[in-house]
Amino acid sequence: MMFSSAKPETGDTKWRKQLDKFVKENQQELAALFWGLWLENGDSQGTIGIDLQPQPHFVYCPQEAVEKLNERVENRLQELLGIIDNNKPEIEVLMIGIGKGEIKLIQFAPEPAPQKCFEQVGKDVDTLLDSLEQKMSEQLVI
């Protein structure tokens, strides 16, 4: 039996791989931002999202909007809603990647915990937002 080489990367999958790489390379700052925004808003604004269009930027994904999207896609996001409902911000980062008409769950437990990342990074939320959005615009070429 012959094994073919990996499928060529299409634009539909490329954004996911680039986002994974960005998250891996910037875990500490993303965890710091996540914790800083959590301190400011809790979950009152929804889940933090990384919207890649037209240019990478952070957004909030309100719970109501995710629930409506779930209804429109025949409840295929039910698992995502459960993960959002059970997120433990003191130990794990949860964000939603948005690109190419699709979404991607971003979830990781940083070492150290998000609160410690925020303390160690030593930047305020606005500085973190600016810094990470600048990095995204350079690294995520969608």
Coordinates of N, CA, C and O in Angstrom, one line a residue:
M1 N 0.8 -1.2 0.0 CA 0.0 0.0 0.0 C 0.9 1.2 0.0 O 1.8 1.3 0.8
M2 N 0.6 2.2 -0.8 CA 1.3 3.4 -1.0 C 0.7 4.5 -0.1 O -0.5 4.6 -0.1
F3 N 1.6 5.2 0.6 CA 1.1 6.4 1.3 C 1.4 7.6 0.6 O 2.6 7.8 0.2
S4 N 0.5 8.4 0.3 CA 0.8 9.7 -0.4 C 1.3 10.7 0.6 O 1.1 10.6 1.8
S5 N 1.9 11.7 0.0 CA 2.4 12.8 0.9 C 1.3 13.6 1.4 O 0.1 13.5 0.9
A6 N 1.5 14.4 2.4 CA 0.5 15.2 3.0 C -0.2 16.0 2.0 O 0.4 16.5 1.0
K7 N -1.5 16.3 2.2 CA -2.2 17.1 1.3 C -1.6 18.5 1.3 O -1.2 19.0 2.3
P8 N -1.7 19.2 0.2 CA -1.1 20.6 0.2 C -2.0 21.4 1.1 O -3.2 21.2 1.2
E9 N -1.4 22.4 1.7 CA -2.1 23.3 2.6 C -3.0 24.2 1.7 O -2.5 24.9 0.8
T10 N -4.2 24.3 2.0 CA -5.1 25.2 1.4 C -5.3 26.4 2.2 O -5.0 26.4 3.4
G11 N -5.9 27.5 1.6 CA -6.2 28.7 2.4 C -7.1 28.4 3.6 O -7.1 29.1 4.6
D12 N -8.0 27.4 3.4 CA -9.0 27.0 4.4 C -8.3 26.4 5.7 O -8.8 26.6 6.8
T13 N -7.2 25.7 5.5 CA -6.5 25.1 6.7 C -5.3 25.9 7.1 O -4.9 25.8 8.3
K14 N -4.8 26.7 6.2 CA -3.5 27.5 6.5 C -3.7 28.4 7.7 O -2.9 28.5 8.6
W15 N -4.9 29.1 7.8 CA -5.1 30.0 8.9 C -5.1 29.3 10.3 O -4.7 29.8 11.2
R16 N -5.6 28.1 10.3 CA -5.7 27.3 11.5 C -4.3 27.0 12.0 O -3.9 27.1 13.2
K17 N -3.4 26.6 11.1 CA -2.0 26.2 11.4 C -1.3 27.5 11.9 O -0.5 27.4 12.8
Q18 N -1.5 28.6 11.2 CA -0.8 29.8 11.6 C -1.3 30.3 12.9 O -0.5 30.7 13.8
L19 N -2.6 30.1 13.2 CA -3.1 30.5 14.5 C -2.5 29.6 15.6 O -2.1 30.1 16.7
D20 N -2.5 28.3 15.4 CA -1.9 27.4 16.3 C -0.4 27.8 16.7 O 0.0 27.8 17.8
K21 N 0.3 28.1 15.6 CA 1.7 28.5 15.8 C 1.8 29.8 16.6 O 2.6 29.9 17.5
F22 N 1.0 30.8 16.3 CA 1.0 32.1 17.0 C 0.7 31.9 18.5 O 1.3 32.4 19.3
V23 N -0.4 31.1 18.7 CA -0.8 30.8 20.1 C 0.4 30.1 20.9 O 0.7 30.5 22.0
K24 N 1.0 29.2 20.3 CA 2.1 28.4 20.9 C 3.3 29.4 21.2 O 3.8 29.3 22.3
E25 N 3.6 30.3 20.3 CA 4.7 31.2 20.5 C 4.4 32.3 21.4 O 5.4 33.0 21.9
N26 N 3.2 32.6 21.7 CA 2.8 33.8 22.5 C 1.9 33.4 23.7 O 1.1 34.2 24.1
Q27 N 2.0 32.2 24.2 CA 1.2 31.7 25.3 C 1.2 32.6 26.5 O 0.1 32.9 27.1
Q28 N 2.4 33.0 26.9 CA 2.4 33.8 28.2 C 1.7 35.1 28.0 O 0.9 35.5 28.9
E29 N 1.9 35.8 26.9 CA 1.2 37.1 26.7 C -0.3 36.9 26.5 O -1.1 37.7 26.9
L30 N -0.7 35.9 25.8 CA -2.1 35.6 25.6 C -2.8 35.3 26.9 O -3.9 35.7 27.2
A31 N -2.1 34.5 27.7 CA -2.6 34.2 29.1 C -2.7 35.5 29.9 O -3.7 35.7 30.6
A32 N -1.7 36.3 29.8 CA -1.8 37.6 30.6 C -2.9 38.5 30.1 O -3.7 39.0 30.9
L33 N -3.1 38.6 28.8 CA -4.2 39.3 28.2 C -5.6 38.7 28.7 O -6.5 39.4 29.1
F34 N -5.7 37.4 28.6 CA -6.9 36.7 29.0 C -7.2 37.1 30.4 O -8.4 37.4 30.8
W35 N -6.2 37.0 31.3 CA -6.5 37.2 32.7 C -6.8 38.7 33.0 O -7.8 39.0 33.7
G36 N -6.1 39.6 32.3 CA -6.4 41.0 32.4 C -7.8 41.4 32.0 O -8.5 42.1 32.7
L37 N -8.3 40.8 30.9 CA -9.6 41.1 30.4 C -10.6 40.4 31.4 O -11.7 40.9 31.6
W38 N -10.3 39.3 31.9 CA -11.2 38.6 32.9 C -11.4 39.5 34.1 O -12.5 39.6 34.6
L39 N -10.3 40.1 34.6 CA -10.4 40.9 35.8 C -11.3 42.1 35.5 O -12.0 42.6 36.3
E40 N -11.2 42.7 34.2 CA -12.0 43.8 33.9 C -13.4 43.5 33.7 O -14.3 44.3 34.1
N41 N -13.7 42.4 33.0 CA -15.1 42.1 32.6 C -15.7 40.8 33.1 O -16.9 40.6 32.8
G42 N -14.9 39.9 33.6 CA -15.4 38.6 33.9 C -15.9 38.0 32.6 O -15.3 38.1 31.5
D43 N -17.0 37.3 32.6 CA -17.6 36.8 31.3 C -18.7 37.6 30.8 O -19.5 37.2 29.9
S44 N -18.9 38.8 31.3 CA -20.0 39.6 31.0 C -20.0 40.0 29.5 O -21.1 40.3 28.9
Q45 N -18.9 40.1 28.9 CA -18.8 40.5 27.5 C -18.8 39.3 26.5 O -18.9 39.4 25.3
G46 N -18.6 38.1 27.1 CA -18.5 36.9 26.3 C -17.1 36.3 26.3 O -16.3 36.6 27.1
T47 N -16.9 35.5 25.3 CA -15.6 34.8 25.2 C -14.7 35.7 24.3 O -15.1 36.2 23.3
I48 N -13.4 35.8 24.6 CA -12.5 36.5 23.8 C -12.3 35.8 22.5 O -12.1 34.5 22.5
G49 N -12.2 36.5 21.4 CA -12.0 35.9 20.1 C -10.9 36.6 19.4 O -10.5 37.8 19.7
I50 N -10.3 35.9 18.5 CA -9.3 36.4 17.6 C -9.9 36.4 16.2 O -10.0 35.3 15.6
D51 N -10.3 37.5 15.7 CA -10.9 37.6 14.4 C -9.8 37.9 13.4 O -9.1 38.9 13.5
L52 N -9.6 37.1 12.4 CA -8.5 37.3 11.4 C -8.9 38.2 10.2 O -8.0 38.5 9.4
Q53 N -10.1 38.5 10.1 CA -10.5 39.4 8.9 C -11.1 40.7 9.4 O -11.8 40.8 10.4
P54 N -10.9 41.8 8.8 CA -10.0 41.9 7.6 C -8.5 41.9 8.0 O -7.7 41.5 7.1
Q55 N -8.2 42.2 9.2 CA -6.9 42.2 9.7 C -7.0 41.6 11.1 O -7.9 41.9 11.8
P56 N -6.0 40.7 11.6 CA -6.2 40.1 12.9 C -6.4 41.1 14.0 O -5.6 42.1 14.1
H57 N -7.4 40.9 14.8 CA -7.7 41.7 16.0 C -8.5 40.9 17.0 O -9.1 39.9 16.7
F58 N -8.6 41.4 18.2 CA -9.3 40.8 19.3 C -10.7 41.3 19.3 O -11.0 42.5 19.1
V59 N -11.7 40.4 19.6 CA -13.1 40.8 19.7 C -13.7 40.0 20.9 O -13.0 39.1 21.4
Y60 N -14.8 40.4 21.3 CA -15.6 39.5 22.2 C -16.7 38.8 21.4 O -17.3 39.4 20.5
C61 N -16.9 37.5 21.8 CA -17.9 36.7 21.2 C -19.0 36.5 22.3 O -18.8 35.7 23.1
P62 N -20.0 37.4 22.2 CA -21.1 37.3 23.3 C -21.7 35.9 23.3 O -21.9 35.3 22.2
Q63 N -22.0 35.4 24.4 CA -22.6 34.1 24.6 C -23.9 33.9 23.7 O -24.0 32.9 23.1
E64 N -24.7 35.0 23.7 CA -25.9 34.9 22.9 C -25.6 34.7 21.4 O -26.3 33.9 20.7
A65 N -24.6 35.3 20.9 CA -24.2 35.2 19.5 C -23.7 33.8 19.2 O -24.0 33.2 18.1
V66 N -22.9 33.2 20.1 CA -22.4 31.8 19.9 C -23.6 30.8 20.0 O -23.7 29.9 19.2
E67 N -24.6 31.1 20.8 CA -25.8 30.2 20.9 C -26.6 30.3 19.6 O -27.1 29.3 19.1
K68 N -26.7 31.5 19.1 CA -27.5 31.7 17.8 C -26.8 31.0 16.7 O -27.4 30.4 15.8
L69 N -25.4 31.1 16.6 CA -24.6 30.4 15.6 C -24.8 28.9 15.7 O -25.0 28.2 14.7
N70 N -24.9 28.4 17.0 CA -25.1 27.0 17.2 C -26.4 26.6 16.6 O -26.5 25.5 16.0
E71 N -27.4 27.4 16.8 CA -28.7 27.0 16.2 C -28.7 27.0 14.7 O -29.3 26.1 14.1
R72 N -28.0 28.0 14.1 CA -27.9 28.0 12.7 C -27.1 26.9 12.0 O -27.3 26.6 10.9
V73 N -26.2 26.3 12.8 CA -25.5 25.1 12.3 C -25.9 23.8 12.9 O -25.2 22.9 13.0
E74 N -27.2 23.8 13.2 CA -27.9 22.5 13.6 C -27.2 21.9 14.9 O -27.0 20.7 15.0
N75 N -26.9 22.8 15.9 CA -26.3 22.4 17.2 C -25.0 21.7 17.1 O -24.6 20.9 18.0
R76 N -24.2 21.9 16.0 CA -22.9 21.3 15.9 C -21.9 22.0 16.9 O -20.7 21.5 17.0
L77 N -22.2 23.1 17.5 CA -21.3 23.8 18.4 C -21.7 23.5 19.9 O -21.2 24.2 20.8
Q78 N -22.6 22.5 20.1 CA -23.0 22.2 21.5 C -21.8 22.0 22.4 O -21.8 22.4 23.5
E79 N -20.9 21.2 21.9 CA -19.7 20.9 22.7 C -18.9 22.2 23.0 O -18.4 22.3 24.2
L80 N -18.8 23.1 22.1 CA -18.1 24.3 22.3 C -18.8 25.1 23.4 O -18.1 25.7 24.3
L81 N -20.1 25.2 23.4 CA -20.9 25.9 24.4 C -20.6 25.3 25.8 O -20.5 26.0 26.8
G82 N -20.5 23.9 25.8 CA -20.2 23.3 27.1 C -18.8 23.6 27.6 O -18.7 23.9 28.8
I83 N -17.9 23.7 26.7 CA -16.5 24.1 27.1 C -16.5 25.5 27.6 O -15.9 25.8 28.6
I84 N -17.2 26.4 26.9 CA -17.3 27.8 27.4 C -17.9 27.9 28.8 O -17.4 28.6 29.6
D85 N -19.0 27.2 28.9 CA -19.7 27.2 30.2 C -18.9 26.7 31.4 O -19.1 27.1 32.5
N86 N -18.0 25.8 31.1 CA -17.2 25.1 32.2 C -15.7 25.6 32.2 O -14.9 25.0 32.9
N87 N -15.5 26.7 31.5 CA -14.1 27.3 31.6 C -13.7 27.7 33.0 O -14.5 28.3 33.7
K88 N -12.5 27.4 33.3 CA -11.9 27.8 34.6 C -10.8 28.8 34.4 O -9.7 28.4 34.2
P89 N -11.1 30.1 34.3 CA -10.2 31.1 34.0 C -8.9 31.2 34.9 O -7.9 31.6 34.4
E90 N -9.0 30.7 36.1 CA -7.9 30.7 36.9 C -6.8 29.7 36.6 O -5.6 29.8 37.0
I91 N -7.2 28.7 35.7 CA -6.2 27.7 35.3 C -6.0 27.6 33.8 O -5.0 27.0 33.3
E92 N -7.0 28.0 33.0 CA -6.9 27.8 31.6 C -7.4 29.0 30.8 O -8.2 29.8 31.2
V93 N -6.8 29.1 29.6 CA -7.2 30.2 28.7 C -8.1 29.6 27.6 O -7.9 28.5 27.1
L94 N -9.2 30.4 27.4 CA -10.2 30.0 26.4 C -10.4 31.2 25.4 O -10.8 32.2 25.9
M95 N -10.2 30.9 24.2 CA -10.5 32.0 23.1 C -11.1 31.2 21.9 O -11.0 30.0 21.8
I96 N -11.7 32.0 21.0 CA -12.3 31.5 19.8 C -11.6 32.1 18.6 O -11.5 33.4 18.5
G97 N -11.0 31.3 17.8 CA -10.4 31.8 16.5 C -11.4 31.9 15.5 O -12.2 31.0 15.3
I98 N -11.5 33.0 14.7 CA -12.5 33.2 13.7 C -11.8 33.5 12.4 O -11.1 34.5 12.3
G99 N -12.0 32.7 11.4 CA -11.4 32.9 10.1 C -12.0 32.1 9.0 O -12.5 31.0 9.2
K100 N -12.0 32.6 7.8 CA -12.5 31.9 6.6 C -13.9 31.3 6.8 O -14.1 30.1 6.4
G101 N -14.8 32.0 7.5 CA -16.1 31.4 7.7 C -16.2 30.3 8.7 O -17.2 29.5 8.7
E102 N -15.2 30.1 9.4 CA -15.1 29.0 10.4 C -14.6 29.5 11.7 O -14.1 30.6 11.8
I103 N -14.8 28.7 12.8 CA -14.3 29.0 14.1 C -13.4 27.9 14.6 O -13.5 26.7 14.1
K104 N -12.5 28.2 15.5 CA -11.5 27.3 16.0 C -11.4 27.6 17.5 O -11.2 28.7 17.9
L105 N -11.5 26.5 18.3 CA -11.3 26.7 19.7 C -9.9 26.8 20.1 O -9.0 26.0 19.6
I106 N -9.5 27.8 20.9 CA -8.2 27.9 21.4 C -8.3 27.7 22.9 O -9.0 28.5 23.6
Q107 N -7.7 26.7 23.4 CA -7.7 26.4 24.9 C -6.4 25.8 25.3 O -5.9 24.9 24.7
F108 N -5.9 26.4 26.4 CA -4.6 25.8 26.9 C -4.5 26.2 28.4 O -5.1 27.2 28.8
A109 N -3.7 25.4 29.1 CA -3.4 25.7 30.5 C -2.0 26.1 30.6 O -1.1 25.3 30.5
P110 N -1.7 27.4 30.7 CA -0.4 27.9 30.7 C 0.4 27.6 32.0 O -0.3 27.4 33.0
E111 N 1.7 27.5 31.9 CA 2.5 27.4 33.1 C 3.4 28.6 33.1 O 4.1 28.9 32.2
P112 N 3.2 29.5 34.1 CA 2.4 29.4 35.2 C 0.9 29.7 34.9 O 0.6 30.0 33.7
A113 N 0.0 29.8 35.9 CA -1.4 30.1 35.7 C -1.6 31.5 35.1 O -0.7 32.3 35.2
P114 N -2.7 31.7 34.5 CA -3.0 33.1 33.8 C -2.7 34.3 34.8 O -2.1 35.2 34.3
Q115 N -3.1 34.2 36.0 CA -2.9 35.3 36.9 C -1.4 35.6 37.1 O -0.9 36.7 37.0
K116 N -0.6 34.5 37.2 CA 0.9 34.7 37.3 C 1.5 35.3 36.0 O 2.4 36.1 36.1
C117 N 0.9 34.8 34.9 CA 1.4 35.3 33.6 C 1.2 36.8 33.5 O 2.1 37.6 33.1
F118 N 0.0 37.2 34.0 CA -0.3 38.7 33.9 C 0.6 39.5 34.8 O 1.2 40.5 34.4
E119 N 0.9 38.9 36.0 CA 1.9 39.6 36.9 C 3.3 39.6 36.3 O 4.0 40.6 36.4
Q120 N 3.7 38.5 35.8 CA 5.1 38.4 35.2 C 5.3 39.3 34.0 O 6.3 39.8 33.8
V121 N 4.3 39.3 33.1 CA 4.4 40.1 31.9 C 4.5 41.6 32.2 O 5.2 42.3 31.6
G122 N 3.7 42.0 33.2 CA 3.8 43.3 33.7 C 3.3 44.5 32.8 O 3.8 45.6 32.9
K123 N 2.4 44.1 31.9 CA 1.8 45.1 31.0 C 0.3 45.3 31.3 O -0.3 44.3 31.7
D124 N -0.2 46.5 31.0 CA -1.6 46.6 31.2 C -2.4 46.0 30.0 O -1.7 45.7 29.0
V125 N -3.7 45.9 30.1 CA -4.5 45.3 29.0 C -4.3 46.0 27.7 O -4.2 45.3 26.7
D126 N -4.4 47.3 27.7 CA -4.3 48.0 26.4 C -2.9 47.8 25.7 O -2.9 47.6 24.5
T127 N -1.9 47.8 26.5 CA -0.5 47.5 26.0 C -0.5 46.1 25.4 O 0.1 45.9 24.3
L128 N -1.0 45.2 26.1 CA -1.0 43.8 25.7 C -1.8 43.6 24.4 O -1.4 43.0 23.4
L129 N -3.0 44.3 24.3 CA -3.8 44.2 23.1 C -3.0 44.8 21.9 O -3.0 44.2 20.8
D130 N -2.5 46.0 22.1 CA -1.7 46.6 21.0 C -0.5 45.7 20.5 O -0.3 45.5 19.3
S131 N 0.2 45.2 21.5 CA 1.4 44.4 21.2 C 1.0 43.1 20.5 O 1.6 42.7 19.5
L132 N 0.0 42.4 21.0 CA -0.4 41.1 20.4 C -1.1 41.3 19.0 O -0.8 40.5 18.1
E133 N -1.8 42.4 18.9 CA -2.4 42.7 17.6 C -1.4 43.0 16.5 O -1.5 42.6 15.4
Q134 N -0.3 43.7 16.9 CA 0.8 44.0 16.0 C 1.5 42.7 15.6 O 1.8 42.5 14.5
K135 N 1.8 41.8 16.6 CA 2.4 40.6 16.3 C 1.5 39.7 15.4 O 2.0 39.1 14.4
M136 N 0.2 39.7 15.6 CA -0.7 38.9 14.8 C -0.6 39.4 13.3 O -0.6 38.7 12.4
S137 N -0.6 40.8 13.2 CA -0.6 41.3 11.8 C 0.6 41.0 11.1 O 0.7 40.8 9.8
E138 N 1.7 40.8 11.8 CA 3.0 40.4 11.2 C 3.1 38.9 10.9 O 3.7 38.4 9.9
Q139 N 2.5 38.1 11.8 CA 2.7 36.6 11.8 C 1.6 35.9 11.1 O 1.8 34.7 10.6
L140 N 0.4 36.4 11.1 CA -0.8 35.7 10.6 C -1.1 36.3 9.2 O -1.9 37.3 9.1
V141 N -0.6 35.8 8.2 CA -0.8 36.3 6.8 C -1.9 35.4 6.2 O -1.6 34.3 5.7
I142 N -3.1 35.8 6.3 CA -4.2 35.0 5.8 C -4.7 35.5 4.5 O -4.8 36.6 4.1

